[in-house]
XYZ file of C-alpha atoms in Angstrom:
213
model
C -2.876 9.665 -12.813
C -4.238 6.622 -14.998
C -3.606 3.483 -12.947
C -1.122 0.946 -14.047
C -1.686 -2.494 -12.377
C 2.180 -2.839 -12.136
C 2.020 -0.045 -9.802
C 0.910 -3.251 -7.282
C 3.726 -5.337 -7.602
C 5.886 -4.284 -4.859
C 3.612 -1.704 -2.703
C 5.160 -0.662 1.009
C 2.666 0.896 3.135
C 5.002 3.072 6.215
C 5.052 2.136 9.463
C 6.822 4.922 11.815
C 6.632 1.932 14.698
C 10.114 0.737 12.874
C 11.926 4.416 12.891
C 14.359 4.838 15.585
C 18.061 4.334 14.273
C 16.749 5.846 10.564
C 14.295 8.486 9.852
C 10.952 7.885 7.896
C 12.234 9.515 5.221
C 15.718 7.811 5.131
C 14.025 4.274 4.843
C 11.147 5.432 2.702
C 13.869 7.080 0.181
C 16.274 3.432 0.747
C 12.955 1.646 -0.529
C 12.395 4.159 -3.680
C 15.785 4.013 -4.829
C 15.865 0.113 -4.682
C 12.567 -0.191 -6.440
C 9.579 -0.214 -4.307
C 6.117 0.298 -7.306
C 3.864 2.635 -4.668
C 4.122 4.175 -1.364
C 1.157 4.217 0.865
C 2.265 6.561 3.885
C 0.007 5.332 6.682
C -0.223 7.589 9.674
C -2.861 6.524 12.690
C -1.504 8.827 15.684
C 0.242 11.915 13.831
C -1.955 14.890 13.778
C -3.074 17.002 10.731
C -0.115 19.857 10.230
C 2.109 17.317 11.213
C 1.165 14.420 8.822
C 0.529 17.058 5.755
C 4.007 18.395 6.314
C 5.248 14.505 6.482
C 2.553 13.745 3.073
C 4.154 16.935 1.590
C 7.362 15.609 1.527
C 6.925 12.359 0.472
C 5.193 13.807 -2.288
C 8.353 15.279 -3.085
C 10.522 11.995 -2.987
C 7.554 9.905 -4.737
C 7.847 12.504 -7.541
C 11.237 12.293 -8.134
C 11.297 8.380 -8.212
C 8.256 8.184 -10.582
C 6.142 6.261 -7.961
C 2.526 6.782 -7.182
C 1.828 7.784 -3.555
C -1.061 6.653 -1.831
C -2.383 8.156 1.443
C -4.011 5.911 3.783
C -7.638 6.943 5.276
C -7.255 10.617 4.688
C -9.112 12.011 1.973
C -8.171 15.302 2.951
C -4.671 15.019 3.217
C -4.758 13.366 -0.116
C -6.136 16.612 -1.900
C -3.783 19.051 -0.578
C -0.510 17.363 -0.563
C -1.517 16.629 -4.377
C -0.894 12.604 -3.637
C -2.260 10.313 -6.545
C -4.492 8.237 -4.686
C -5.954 7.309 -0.706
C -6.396 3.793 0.297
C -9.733 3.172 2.348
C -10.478 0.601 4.376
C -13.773 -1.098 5.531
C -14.111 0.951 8.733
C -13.428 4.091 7.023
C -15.788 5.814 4.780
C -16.934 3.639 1.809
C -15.692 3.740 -1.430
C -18.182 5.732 -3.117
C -18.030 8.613 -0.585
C -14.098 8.497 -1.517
C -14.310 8.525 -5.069
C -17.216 11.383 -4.998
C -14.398 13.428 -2.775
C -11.619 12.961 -4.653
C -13.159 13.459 -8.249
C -12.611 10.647 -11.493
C -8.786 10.930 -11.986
C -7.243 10.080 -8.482
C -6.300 6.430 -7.127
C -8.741 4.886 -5.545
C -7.738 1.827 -3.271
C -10.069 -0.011 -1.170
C -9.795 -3.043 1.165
C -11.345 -6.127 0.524
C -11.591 -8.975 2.832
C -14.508 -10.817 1.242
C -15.746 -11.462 -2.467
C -18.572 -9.211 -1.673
C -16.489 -6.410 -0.304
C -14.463 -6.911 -3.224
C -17.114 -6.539 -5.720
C -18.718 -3.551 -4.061
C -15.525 -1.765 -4.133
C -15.629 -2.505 -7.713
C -18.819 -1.045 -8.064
C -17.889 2.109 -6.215
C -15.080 3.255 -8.340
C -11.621 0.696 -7.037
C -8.984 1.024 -8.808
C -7.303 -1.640 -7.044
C -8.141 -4.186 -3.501
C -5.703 -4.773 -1.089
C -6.785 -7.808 0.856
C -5.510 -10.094 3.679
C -4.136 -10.950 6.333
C -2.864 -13.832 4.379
C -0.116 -14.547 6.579
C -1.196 -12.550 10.038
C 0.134 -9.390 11.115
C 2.793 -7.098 12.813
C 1.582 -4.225 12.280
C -2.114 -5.111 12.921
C -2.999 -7.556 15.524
C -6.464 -7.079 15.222
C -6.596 -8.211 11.242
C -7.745 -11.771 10.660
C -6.048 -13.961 8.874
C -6.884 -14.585 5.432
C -6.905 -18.348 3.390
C -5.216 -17.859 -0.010
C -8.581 -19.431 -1.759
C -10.517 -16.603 -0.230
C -7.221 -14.762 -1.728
C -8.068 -16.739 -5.175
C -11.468 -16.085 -4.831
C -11.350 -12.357 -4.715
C -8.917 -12.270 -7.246
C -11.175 -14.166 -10.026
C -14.000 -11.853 -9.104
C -12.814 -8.772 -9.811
C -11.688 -7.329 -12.827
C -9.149 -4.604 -11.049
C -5.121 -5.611 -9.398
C -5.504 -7.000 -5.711
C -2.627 -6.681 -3.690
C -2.068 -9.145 -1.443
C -1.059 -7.848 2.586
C 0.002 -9.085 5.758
C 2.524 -10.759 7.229
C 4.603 -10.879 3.594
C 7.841 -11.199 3.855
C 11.215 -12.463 0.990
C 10.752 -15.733 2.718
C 7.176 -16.844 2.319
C 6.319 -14.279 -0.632
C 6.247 -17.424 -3.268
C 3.608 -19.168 -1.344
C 1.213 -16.923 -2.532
C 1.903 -18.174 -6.381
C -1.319 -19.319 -8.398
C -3.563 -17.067 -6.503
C -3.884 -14.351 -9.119
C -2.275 -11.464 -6.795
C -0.798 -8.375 -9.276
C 1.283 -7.854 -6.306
C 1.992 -7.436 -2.577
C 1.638 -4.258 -0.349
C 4.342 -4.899 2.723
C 4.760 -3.208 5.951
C 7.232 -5.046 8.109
C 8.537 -6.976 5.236
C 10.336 -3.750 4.052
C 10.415 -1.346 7.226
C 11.054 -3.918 9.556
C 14.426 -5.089 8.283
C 17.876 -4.131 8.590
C 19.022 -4.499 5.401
C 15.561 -2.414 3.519
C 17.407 -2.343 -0.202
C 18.125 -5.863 -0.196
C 14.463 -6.868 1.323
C 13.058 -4.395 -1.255
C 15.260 -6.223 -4.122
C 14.784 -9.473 -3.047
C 10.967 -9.071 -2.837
C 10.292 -8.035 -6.040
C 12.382 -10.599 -7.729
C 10.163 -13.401 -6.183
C 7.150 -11.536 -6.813
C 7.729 -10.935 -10.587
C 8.115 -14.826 -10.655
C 4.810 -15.210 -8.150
C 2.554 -12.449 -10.457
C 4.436 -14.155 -13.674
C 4.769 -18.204 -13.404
């Protein structure tokens, strides 16, 4: 799949942490049908029948919406559930390992926390940075917060979308205007909430406005 930097504006990465009165797949279709741009299924503790079963179908719902899915970490899982991309980070292997497994055509996300990670990523074969924490963490209490000029910073280095992450939610999303994001990957933001169609909608109206002053 050729990579369309609007495929960043609204990008929910699953958290299963947040399942309990809904399924994974109930809130995962709830935030394709109300507009969610990619799907990053992230999946630390589940083990390999059971998450290529769980990547199988979301292949299945990500298809039918017209939304690139993105596994996270799992290069393997990536290839045989067909996904379009797999999102590395910087304690997994590097970028260049990932784009040698998973051949020229596939996604290829990679985090970036520094303008040196960023521009090695680059050089690797990104097709896209997520970086942050730019507002802390739920999901990840070990990531270190991020200052949106080291935001800025990456984001005039690179040539590729960076997708900002951490801590986003409707109500602090236009604080990261002017930093050059093409969007926002959320965890909590979407999963987290009660309401996930209106979080989803809401979101994405405030960051066409943030990506598009």
């Amino acid at each position: 799949m050729k990579f369309n930097k609007s495929a960043c504006l609204l990008y929910a990465v699953t958290d299963r942490s947040f399942t309990g009165e809904k399924t994974l797949e109930q809130m995962v279709r709830e935030a394709l049908a109300s507009g969610i741009t990619m799907l990053q299924l992230r999946e630390k503790d589940l083990d390999e029948r059971h998450f290529l079963e769980e990547a199988l179908m979301m292949r299945k719902l990500t298809r039918y919406y017209g939304v690139p899915l993105i596994i996270n970490d799992n290069v393997e899982i990536a290839l045989r559930c067909q996904a379009d991309g797999v999102h590395v980070g910087q304690d997994d292997i590097s970028a260049a390992e990932a784009r040698l497994a998973i051949g020229p055509d596939m996604i290829l996300g990679v985090t970036a926390k520094t303008v040196e990670q960023a521009k090695l990523a680059v050089a690797q074969g990104a097709d896209y940075l997520g970086s942050g924490a730019v507002f802390g963490s739920r999901t990840k209490k070990e990531a270190l917060p991020m200052t949106l000029d080291t935001l800025s910073a990456i984001c005039e280095s690179v040539s590729i979308p960076v997708a900002a992450i951490g801590g986003i939610t409707a109500s602090n999303v236009t604080k990261l205007s002017g930093t050059g994001i093409a969007g926002a990957a959320v965890v909590s933001g979407i999963f987290g909430q009660s309401d996930i169609s209106l979080a989803v909608r809401t979101l994405k109206e405030k960051l066409i406005k943030v990506v598009n002053p």
